Coordinates of N, CA and C in Angstrom, one line a residue:
Chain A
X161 N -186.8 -54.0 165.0 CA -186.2 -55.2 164.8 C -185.4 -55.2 163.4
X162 N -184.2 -56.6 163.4 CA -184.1 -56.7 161.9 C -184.6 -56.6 160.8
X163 N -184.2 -56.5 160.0 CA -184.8 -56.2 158.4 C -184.3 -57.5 157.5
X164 N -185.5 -58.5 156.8 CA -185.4 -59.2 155.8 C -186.0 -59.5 155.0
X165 N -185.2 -59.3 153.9 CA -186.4 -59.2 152.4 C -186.4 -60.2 151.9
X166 N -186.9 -60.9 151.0 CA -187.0 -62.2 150.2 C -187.4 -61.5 149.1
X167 N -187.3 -62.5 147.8 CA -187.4 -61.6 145.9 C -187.5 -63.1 145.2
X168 N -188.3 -63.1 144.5 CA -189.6 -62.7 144.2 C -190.7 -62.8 145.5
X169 N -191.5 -61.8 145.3 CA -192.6 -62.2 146.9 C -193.6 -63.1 146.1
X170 N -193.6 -63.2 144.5 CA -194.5 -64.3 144.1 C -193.8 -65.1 143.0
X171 N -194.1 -65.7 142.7 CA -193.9 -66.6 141.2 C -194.8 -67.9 140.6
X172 N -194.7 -67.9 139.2 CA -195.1 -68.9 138.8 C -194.6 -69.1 137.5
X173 N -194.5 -70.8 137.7 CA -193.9 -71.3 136.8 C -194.1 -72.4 136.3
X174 N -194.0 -72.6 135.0 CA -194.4 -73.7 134.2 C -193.0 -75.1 134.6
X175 N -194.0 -76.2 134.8 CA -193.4 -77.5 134.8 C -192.7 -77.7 134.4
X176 N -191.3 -78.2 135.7 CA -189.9 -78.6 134.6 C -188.7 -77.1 134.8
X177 N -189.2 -76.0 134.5 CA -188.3 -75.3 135.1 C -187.7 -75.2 136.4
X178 N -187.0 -74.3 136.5 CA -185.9 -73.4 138.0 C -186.4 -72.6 138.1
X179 N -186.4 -72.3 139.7 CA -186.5 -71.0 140.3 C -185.9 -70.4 141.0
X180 N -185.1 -69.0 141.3 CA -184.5 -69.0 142.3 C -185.2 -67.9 143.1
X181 N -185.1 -67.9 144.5 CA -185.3 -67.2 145.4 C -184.3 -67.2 146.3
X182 N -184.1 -65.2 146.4 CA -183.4 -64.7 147.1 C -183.6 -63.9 148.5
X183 N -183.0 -64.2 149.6 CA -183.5 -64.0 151.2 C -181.9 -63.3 151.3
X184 N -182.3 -62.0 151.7 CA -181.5 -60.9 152.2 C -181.4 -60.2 153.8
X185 N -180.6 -60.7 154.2 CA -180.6 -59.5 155.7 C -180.2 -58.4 155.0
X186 N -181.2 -57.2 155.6 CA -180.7 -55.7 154.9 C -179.7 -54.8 155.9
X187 N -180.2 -55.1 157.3 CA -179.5 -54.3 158.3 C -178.6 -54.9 159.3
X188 N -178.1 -56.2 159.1 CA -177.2 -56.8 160.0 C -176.9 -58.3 159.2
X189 N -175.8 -58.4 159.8 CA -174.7 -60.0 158.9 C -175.4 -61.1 159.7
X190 N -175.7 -62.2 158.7 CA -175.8 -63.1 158.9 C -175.2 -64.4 158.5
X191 N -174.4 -65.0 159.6 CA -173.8 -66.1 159.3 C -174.5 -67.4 158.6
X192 N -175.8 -67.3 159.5 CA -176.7 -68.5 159.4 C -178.0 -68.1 158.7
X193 N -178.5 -68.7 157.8 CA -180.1 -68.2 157.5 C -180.6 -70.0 157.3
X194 N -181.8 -69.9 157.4 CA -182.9 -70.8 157.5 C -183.8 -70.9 156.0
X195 N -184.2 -72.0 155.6 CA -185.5 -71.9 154.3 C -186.2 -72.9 155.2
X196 N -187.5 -72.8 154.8 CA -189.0 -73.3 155.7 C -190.1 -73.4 154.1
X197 N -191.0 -74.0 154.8 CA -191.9 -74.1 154.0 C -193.3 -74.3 154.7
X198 N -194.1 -73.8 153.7 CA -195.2 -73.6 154.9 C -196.2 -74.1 153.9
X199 N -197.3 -74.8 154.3 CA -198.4 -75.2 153.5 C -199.5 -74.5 154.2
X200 N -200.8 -74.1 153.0 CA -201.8 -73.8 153.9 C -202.4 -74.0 154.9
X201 N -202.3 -73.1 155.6 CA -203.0 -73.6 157.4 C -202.0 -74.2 157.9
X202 N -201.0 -74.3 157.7 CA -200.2 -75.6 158.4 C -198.7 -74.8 159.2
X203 N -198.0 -75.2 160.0 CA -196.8 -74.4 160.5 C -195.9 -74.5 159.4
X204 N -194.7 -73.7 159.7 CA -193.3 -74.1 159.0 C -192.6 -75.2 159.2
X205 N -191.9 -75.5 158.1 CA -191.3 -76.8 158.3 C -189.9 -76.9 158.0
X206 N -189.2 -76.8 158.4 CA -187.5 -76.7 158.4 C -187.2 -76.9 157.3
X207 N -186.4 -76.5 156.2 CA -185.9 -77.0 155.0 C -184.7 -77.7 155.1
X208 N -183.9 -76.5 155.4 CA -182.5 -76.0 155.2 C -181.8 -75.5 156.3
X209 N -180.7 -75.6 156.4 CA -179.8 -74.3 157.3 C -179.0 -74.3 156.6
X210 N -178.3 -73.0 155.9 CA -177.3 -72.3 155.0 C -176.7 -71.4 155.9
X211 N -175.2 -72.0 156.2 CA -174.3 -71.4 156.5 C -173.1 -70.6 155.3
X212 N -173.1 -69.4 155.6 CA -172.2 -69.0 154.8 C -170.9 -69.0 154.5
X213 N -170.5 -69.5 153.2 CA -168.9 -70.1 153.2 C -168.8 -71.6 153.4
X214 N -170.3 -72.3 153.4 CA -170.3 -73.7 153.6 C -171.3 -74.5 152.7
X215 N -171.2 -75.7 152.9 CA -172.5 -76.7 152.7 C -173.5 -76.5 153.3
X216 N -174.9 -76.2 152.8 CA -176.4 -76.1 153.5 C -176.4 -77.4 154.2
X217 N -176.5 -77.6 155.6 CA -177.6 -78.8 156.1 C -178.9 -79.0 156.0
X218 N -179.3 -80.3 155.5 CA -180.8 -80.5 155.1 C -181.0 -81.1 156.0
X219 N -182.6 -80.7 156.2 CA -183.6 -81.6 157.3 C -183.6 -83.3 156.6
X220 N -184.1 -84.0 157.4 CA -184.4 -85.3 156.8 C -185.6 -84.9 155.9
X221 N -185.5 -85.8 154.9 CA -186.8 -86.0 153.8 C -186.5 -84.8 153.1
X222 N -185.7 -83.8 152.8 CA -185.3 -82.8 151.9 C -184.5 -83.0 150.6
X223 N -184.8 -83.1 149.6 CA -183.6 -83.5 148.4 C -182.8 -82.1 148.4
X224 N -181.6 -82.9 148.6 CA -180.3 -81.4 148.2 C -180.2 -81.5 146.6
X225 N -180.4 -82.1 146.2 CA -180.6 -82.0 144.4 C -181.8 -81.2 144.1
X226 N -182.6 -81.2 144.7 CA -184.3 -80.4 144.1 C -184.0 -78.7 145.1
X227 N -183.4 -78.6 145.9 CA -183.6 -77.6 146.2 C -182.3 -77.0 146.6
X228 N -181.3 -76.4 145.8 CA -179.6 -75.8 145.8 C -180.3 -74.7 146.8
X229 N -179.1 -74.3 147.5 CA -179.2 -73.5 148.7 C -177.6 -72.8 148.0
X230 N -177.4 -71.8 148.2 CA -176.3 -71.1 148.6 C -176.1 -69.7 148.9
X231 N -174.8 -69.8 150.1 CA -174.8 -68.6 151.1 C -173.6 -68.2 150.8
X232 N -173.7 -67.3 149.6 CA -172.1 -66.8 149.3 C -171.8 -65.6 149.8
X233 N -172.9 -64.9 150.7 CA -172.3 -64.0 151.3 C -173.2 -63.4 152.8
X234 N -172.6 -62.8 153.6 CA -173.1 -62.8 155.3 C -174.6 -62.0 154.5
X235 N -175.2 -60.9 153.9 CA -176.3 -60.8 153.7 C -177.4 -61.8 152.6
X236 N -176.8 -62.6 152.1 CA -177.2 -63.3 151.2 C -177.6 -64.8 150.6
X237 N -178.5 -65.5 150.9 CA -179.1 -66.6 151.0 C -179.6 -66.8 149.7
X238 N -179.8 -67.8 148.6 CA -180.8 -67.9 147.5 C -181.0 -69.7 148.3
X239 N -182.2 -69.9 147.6 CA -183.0 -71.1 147.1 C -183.2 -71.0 145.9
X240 N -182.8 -72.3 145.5 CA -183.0 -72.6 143.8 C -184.1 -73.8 143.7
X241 N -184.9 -73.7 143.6 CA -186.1 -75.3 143.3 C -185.5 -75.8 141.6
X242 N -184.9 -77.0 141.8 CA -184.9 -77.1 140.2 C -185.9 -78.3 139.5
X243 N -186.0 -78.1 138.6 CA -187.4 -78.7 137.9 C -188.4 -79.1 138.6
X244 N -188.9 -77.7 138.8 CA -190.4 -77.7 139.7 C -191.2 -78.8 139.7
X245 N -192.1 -78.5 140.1 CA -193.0 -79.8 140.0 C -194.6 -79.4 140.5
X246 N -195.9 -79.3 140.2 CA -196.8 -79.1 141.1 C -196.8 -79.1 142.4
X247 N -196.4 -80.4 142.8 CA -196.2 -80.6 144.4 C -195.2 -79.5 145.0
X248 N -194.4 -79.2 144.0 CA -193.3 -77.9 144.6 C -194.2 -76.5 145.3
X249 N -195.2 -76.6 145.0 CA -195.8 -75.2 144.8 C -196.0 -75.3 146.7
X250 N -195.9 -74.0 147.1 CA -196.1 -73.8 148.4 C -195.3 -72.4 148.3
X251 N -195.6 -72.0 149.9 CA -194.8 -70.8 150.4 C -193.9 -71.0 151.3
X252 N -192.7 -70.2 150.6 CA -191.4 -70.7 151.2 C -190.5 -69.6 151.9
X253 N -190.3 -69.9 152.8 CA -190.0 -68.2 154.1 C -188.2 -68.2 154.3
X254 N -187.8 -67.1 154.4 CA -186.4 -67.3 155.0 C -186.4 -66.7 156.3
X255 N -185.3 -67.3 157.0 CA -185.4 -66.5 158.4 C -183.4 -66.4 158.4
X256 N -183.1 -64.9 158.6 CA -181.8 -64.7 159.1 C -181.6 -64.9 160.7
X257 N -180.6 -65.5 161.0 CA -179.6 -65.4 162.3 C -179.6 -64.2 162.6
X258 N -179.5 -63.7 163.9 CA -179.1 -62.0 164.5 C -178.4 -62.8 166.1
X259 N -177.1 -62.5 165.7 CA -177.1 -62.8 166.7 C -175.6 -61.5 167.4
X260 N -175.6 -60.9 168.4 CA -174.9 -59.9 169.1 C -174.5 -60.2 170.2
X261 N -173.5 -59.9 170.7 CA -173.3 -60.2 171.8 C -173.1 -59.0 173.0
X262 N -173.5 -59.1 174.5 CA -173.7 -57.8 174.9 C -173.3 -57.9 176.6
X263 N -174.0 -57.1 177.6 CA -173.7 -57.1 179.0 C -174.7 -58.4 179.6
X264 N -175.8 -57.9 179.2 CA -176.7 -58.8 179.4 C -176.8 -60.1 178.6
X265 N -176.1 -60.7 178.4 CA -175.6 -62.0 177.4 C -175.9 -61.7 176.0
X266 N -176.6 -60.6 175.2 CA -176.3 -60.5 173.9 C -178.3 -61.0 173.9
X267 N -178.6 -61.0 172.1 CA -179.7 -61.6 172.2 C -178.9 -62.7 170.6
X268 N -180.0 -63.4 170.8 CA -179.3 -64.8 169.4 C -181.2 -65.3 168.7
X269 N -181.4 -64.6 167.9 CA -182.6 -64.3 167.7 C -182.6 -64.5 165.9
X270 N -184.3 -65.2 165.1 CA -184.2 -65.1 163.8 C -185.6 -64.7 163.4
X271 N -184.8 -63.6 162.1 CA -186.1 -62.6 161.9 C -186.3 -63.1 160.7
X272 N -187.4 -63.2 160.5 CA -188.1 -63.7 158.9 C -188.2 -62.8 157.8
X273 N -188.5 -63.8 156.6 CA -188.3 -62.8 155.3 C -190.0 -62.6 155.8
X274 N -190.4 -61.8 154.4 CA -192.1 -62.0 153.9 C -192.5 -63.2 153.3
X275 N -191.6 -64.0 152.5 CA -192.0 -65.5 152.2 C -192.0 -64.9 150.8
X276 N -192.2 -66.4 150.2 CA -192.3 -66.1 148.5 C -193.3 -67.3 147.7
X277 N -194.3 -66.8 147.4 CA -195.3 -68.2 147.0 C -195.0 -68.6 145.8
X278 N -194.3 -69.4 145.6 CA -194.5 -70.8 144.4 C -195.7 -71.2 144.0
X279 N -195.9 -70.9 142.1 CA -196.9 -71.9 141.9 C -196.5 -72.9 141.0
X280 N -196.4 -73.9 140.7 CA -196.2 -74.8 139.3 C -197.1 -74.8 139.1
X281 N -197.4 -74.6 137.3 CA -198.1 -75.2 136.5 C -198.1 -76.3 135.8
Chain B
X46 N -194.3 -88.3 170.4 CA -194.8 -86.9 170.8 C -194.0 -85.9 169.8
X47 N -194.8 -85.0 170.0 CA -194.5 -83.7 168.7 C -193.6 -83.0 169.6
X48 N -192.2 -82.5 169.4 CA -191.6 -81.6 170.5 C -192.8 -80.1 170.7
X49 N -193.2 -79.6 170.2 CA -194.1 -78.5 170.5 C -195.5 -78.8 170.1
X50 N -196.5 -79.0 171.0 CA -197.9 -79.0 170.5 C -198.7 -77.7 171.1
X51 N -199.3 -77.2 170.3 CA -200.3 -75.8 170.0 C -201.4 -76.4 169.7
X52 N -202.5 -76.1 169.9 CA -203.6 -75.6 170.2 C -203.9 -74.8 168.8
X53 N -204.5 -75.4 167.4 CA -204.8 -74.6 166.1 C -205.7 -73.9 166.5
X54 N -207.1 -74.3 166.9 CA -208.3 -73.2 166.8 C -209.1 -73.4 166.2
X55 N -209.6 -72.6 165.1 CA -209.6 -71.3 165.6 C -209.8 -71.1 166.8
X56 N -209.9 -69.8 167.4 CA -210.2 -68.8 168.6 C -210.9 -67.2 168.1
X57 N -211.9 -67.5 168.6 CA -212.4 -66.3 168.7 C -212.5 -65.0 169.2
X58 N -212.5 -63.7 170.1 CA -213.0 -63.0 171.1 C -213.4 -61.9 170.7
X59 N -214.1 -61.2 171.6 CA -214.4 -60.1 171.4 C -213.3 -59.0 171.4
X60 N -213.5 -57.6 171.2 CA -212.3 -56.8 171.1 C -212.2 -56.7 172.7
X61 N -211.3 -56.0 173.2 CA -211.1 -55.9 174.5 C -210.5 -57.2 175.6
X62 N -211.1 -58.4 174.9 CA -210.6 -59.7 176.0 C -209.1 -59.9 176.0
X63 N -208.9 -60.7 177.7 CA -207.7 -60.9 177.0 C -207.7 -62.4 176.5
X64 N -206.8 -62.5 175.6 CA -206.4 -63.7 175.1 C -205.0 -64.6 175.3
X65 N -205.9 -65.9 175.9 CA -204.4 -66.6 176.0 C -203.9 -68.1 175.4
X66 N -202.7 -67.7 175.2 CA -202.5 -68.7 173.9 C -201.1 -69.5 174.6
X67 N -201.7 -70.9 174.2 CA -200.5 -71.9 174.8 C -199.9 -72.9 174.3
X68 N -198.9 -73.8 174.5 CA -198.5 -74.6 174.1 C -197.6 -75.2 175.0
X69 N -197.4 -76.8 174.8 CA -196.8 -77.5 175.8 C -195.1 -78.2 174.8
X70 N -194.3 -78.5 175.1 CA -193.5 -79.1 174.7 C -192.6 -79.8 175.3
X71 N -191.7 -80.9 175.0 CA -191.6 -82.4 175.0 C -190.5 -82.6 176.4
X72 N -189.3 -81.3 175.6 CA -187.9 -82.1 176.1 C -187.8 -80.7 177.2
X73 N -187.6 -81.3 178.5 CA -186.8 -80.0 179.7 C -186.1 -79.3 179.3
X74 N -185.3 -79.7 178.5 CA -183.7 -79.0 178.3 C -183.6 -78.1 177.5
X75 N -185.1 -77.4 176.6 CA -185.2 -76.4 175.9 C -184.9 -75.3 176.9
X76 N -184.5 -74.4 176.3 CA -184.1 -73.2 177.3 C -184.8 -71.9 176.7
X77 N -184.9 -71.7 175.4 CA -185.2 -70.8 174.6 C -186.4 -70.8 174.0
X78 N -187.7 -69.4 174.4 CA -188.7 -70.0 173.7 C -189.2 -68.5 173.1
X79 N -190.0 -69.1 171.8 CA -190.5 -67.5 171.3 C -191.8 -67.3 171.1
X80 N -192.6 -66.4 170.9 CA -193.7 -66.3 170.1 C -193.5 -65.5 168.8
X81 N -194.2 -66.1 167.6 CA -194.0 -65.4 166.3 C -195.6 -65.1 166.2
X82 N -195.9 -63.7 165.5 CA -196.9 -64.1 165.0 C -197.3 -63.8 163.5
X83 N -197.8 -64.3 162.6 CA -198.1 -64.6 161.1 C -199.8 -63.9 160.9
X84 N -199.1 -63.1 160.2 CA -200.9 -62.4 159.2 C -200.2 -63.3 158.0
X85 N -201.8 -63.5 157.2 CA -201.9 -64.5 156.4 C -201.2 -63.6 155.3
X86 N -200.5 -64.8 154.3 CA -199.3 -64.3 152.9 C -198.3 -63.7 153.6
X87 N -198.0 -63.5 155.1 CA -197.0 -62.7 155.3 C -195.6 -64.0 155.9
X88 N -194.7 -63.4 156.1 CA -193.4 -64.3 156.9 C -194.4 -64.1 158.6
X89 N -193.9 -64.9 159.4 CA -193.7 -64.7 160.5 C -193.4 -63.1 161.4
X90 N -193.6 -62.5 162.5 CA -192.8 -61.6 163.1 C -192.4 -62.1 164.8
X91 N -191.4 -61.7 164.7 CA -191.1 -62.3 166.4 C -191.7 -61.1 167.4
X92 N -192.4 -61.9 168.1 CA -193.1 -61.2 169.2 C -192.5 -60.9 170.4
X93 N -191.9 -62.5 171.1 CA -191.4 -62.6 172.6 C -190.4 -63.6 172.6
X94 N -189.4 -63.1 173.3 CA -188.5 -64.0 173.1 C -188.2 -64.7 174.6
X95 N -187.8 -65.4 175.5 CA -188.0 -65.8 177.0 C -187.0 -66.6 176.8
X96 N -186.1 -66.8 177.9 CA -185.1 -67.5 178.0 C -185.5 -68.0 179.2
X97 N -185.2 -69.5 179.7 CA -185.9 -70.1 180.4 C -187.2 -69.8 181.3
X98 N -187.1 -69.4 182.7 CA -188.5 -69.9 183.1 C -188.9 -67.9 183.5
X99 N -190.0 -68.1 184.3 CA -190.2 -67.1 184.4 C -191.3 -66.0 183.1
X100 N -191.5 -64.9 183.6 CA -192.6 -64.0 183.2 C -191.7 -63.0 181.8
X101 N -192.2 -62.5 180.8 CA -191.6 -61.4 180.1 C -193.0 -60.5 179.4
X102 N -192.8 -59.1 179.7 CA -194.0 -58.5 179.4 C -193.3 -57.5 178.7
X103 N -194.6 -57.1 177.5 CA -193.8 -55.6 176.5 C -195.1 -55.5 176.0
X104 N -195.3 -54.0 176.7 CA -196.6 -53.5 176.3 C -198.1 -54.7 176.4
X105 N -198.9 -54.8 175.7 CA -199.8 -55.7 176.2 C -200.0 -56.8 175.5
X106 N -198.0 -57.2 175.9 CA -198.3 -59.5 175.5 C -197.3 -59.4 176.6
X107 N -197.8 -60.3 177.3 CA -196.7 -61.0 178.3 C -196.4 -62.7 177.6
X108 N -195.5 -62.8 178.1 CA -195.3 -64.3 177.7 C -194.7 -64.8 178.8
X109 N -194.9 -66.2 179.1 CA -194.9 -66.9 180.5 C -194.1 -68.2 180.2
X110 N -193.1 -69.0 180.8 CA -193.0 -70.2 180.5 C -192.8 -70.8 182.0
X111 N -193.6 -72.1 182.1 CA -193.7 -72.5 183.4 C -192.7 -74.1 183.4
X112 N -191.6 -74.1 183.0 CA -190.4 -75.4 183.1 C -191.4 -76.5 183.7
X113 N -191.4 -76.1 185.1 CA -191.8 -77.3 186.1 C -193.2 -78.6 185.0
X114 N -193.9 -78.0 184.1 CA -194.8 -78.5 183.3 C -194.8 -77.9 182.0
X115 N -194.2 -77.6 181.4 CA -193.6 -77.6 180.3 C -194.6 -77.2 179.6
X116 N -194.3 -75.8 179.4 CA -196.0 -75.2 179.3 C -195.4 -74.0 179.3
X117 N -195.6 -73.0 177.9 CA -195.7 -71.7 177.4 C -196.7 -70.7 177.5
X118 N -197.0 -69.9 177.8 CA -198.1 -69.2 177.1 C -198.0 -67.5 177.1
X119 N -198.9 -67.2 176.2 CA -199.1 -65.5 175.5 C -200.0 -65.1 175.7
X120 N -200.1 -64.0 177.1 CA -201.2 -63.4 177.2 C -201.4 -62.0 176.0
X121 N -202.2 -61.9 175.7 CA -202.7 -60.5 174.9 C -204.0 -59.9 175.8
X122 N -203.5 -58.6 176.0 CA -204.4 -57.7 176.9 C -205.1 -56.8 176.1
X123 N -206.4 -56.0 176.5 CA -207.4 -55.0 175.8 C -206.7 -55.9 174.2
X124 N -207.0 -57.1 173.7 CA -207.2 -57.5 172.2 C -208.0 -56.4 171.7
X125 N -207.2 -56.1 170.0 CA -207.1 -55.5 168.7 C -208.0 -56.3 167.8
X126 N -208.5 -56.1 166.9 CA -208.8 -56.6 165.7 C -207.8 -56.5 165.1
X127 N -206.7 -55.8 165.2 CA -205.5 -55.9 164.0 C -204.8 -56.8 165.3
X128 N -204.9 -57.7 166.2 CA -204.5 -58.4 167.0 C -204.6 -60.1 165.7
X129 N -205.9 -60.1 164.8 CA -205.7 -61.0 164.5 C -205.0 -61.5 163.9
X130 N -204.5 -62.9 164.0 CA -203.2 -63.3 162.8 C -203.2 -64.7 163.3
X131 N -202.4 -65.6 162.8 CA -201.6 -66.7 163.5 C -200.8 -66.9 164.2
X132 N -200.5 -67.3 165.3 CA -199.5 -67.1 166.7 C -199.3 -68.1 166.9
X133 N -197.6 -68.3 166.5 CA -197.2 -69.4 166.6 C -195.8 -69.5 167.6
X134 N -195.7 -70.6 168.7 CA -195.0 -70.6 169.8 C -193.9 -71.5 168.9
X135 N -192.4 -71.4 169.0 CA -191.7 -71.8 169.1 C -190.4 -72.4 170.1
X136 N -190.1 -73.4 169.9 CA -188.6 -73.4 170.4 C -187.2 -73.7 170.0
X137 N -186.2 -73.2 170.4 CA -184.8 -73.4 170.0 C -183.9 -74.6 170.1
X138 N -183.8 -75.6 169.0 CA -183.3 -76.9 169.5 C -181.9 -77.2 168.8
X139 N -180.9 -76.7 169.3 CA -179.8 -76.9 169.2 C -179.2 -76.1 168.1
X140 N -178.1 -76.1 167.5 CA -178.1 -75.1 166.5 C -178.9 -74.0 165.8
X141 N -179.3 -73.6 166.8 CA -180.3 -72.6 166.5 C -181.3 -73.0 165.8
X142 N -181.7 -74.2 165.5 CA -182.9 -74.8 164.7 C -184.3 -73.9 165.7
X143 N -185.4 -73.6 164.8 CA -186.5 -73.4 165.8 C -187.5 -74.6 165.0
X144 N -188.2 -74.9 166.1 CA -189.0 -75.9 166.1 C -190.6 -75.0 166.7
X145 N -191.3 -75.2 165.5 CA -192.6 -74.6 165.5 C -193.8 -75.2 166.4
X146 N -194.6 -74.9 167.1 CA -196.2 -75.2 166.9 C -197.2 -75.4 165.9
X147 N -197.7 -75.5 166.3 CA -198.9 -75.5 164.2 C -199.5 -74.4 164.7
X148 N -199.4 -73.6 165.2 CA -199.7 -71.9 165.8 C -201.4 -71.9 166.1
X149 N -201.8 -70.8 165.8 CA -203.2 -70.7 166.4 C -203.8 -69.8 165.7
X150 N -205.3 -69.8 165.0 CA -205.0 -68.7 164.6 C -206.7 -67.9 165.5
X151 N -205.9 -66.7 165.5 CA -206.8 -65.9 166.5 C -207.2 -64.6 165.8
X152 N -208.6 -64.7 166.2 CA -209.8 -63.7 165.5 C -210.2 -62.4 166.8
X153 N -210.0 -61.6 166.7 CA -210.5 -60.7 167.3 C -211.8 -59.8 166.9
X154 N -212.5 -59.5 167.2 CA -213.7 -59.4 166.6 C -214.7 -57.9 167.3
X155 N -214.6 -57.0 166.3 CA -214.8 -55.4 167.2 C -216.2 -55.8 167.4

């Protein structure tokens, strides 16, 4: 399958600062990538969708001020959390678009990063 | 109603059982369904992917989706101990959005 990296796979950071995290397709273009967030024990939860060459769409209850998205290029996705916050702290996943088209209708399919754990202090 | 509800767990079994993992969801008009499955600290991996109804099998996970009752499920055959993880069913709701389960998490146990 696809290949997707996410950078840092950890971090922590003192209260009040930025962070950015970067979500890479390594082996195929992606127009579309995804940010999630995941609390312990708990599913993912839609962030984002970052199209490249555009405005991120945010889920409802997402601040686009607390969390800058940009897709400046088909392998490349960042999340910025700015002035963290305790409550920021979680693990936060990207997933790339793969989508091809073929005989058999193609497959339209999204491969996940490794995630990247946030902590505020 | 939650568009996808799963079944958390835990779940247990011994090595060798098979294991079946399900989930029901809301709206008909989903077409597209997946299974991911999550080892803990890790992303997600896509397991199965099924486009509307019918059977899909690869090696020993079949995945099933039954429309008529809106109802997914993931069989796992001769279960692994490295079988365990979280296995989480999703679906595709428009824009390629995926819409999760709260997954499952399954213990296999030599």
């Amino acid at each position: 399958g696809a290949v997707v990296s996410q950078h840092p796979s950890r971090v922590i950071c003192k209260s009040g600062t930025s962070v950015k995290i970067e979500c890479r397709s390594l082996d195929f273009q992606a127009t579309t990538m995804f940010w999630y967030r995941q609390f312990p024990k708990k599913s993912l939860m839609l962030m984002a969708t970052s199209n490249e060459g555009s405005k991120a769409t945010y889920e409802q209850g997402v601040e686009k001020d607390k969390f800058l998205i940009n897709h400046a290029s088909l392998t490349l996705s960042t999340l910025t959390v700015t002035s963290a916050h305790p409550e920021d702290s979680s693990f936060y996943i990207c997933s790339a678009r793969d989508w091809t088209s073929g005989r058999s209708g193609g497959t339209d399919t999204q491969y996940f990063g490794p995630g990247t754990r946030l902590t505020v202090l | 109603q939650k568009e996808v509800e799963q079944d958390p767990g835990p779940l247990s079994v011994p090595e060798g059982a098979i294991v079946s993992l399900n989930c029901t969801y809301s709206n008909s008009a989903f077409q597209y369904f997946m299974w991911y499955r999550q080892y803990s600290r890790k992303g997600p991996e896509l397991l199965m992917y099924t486009y509307s109804s019918g059977n899909k099998e690869d090696g020993r996970f079949t995945a099933q989706v039954d429309k008529s009752s809106k109802y997914i499920s993931l069989f796992i055959r001769d279960s692994q101990p490295s079988d365990s993880a979280t296995y989480l069913c999703a679906i595709i709701q428009g824009a390629q959005k995926l819409v999760f389960g709260q997954g499952t998490r399954l213990t296999i146990n030599p």
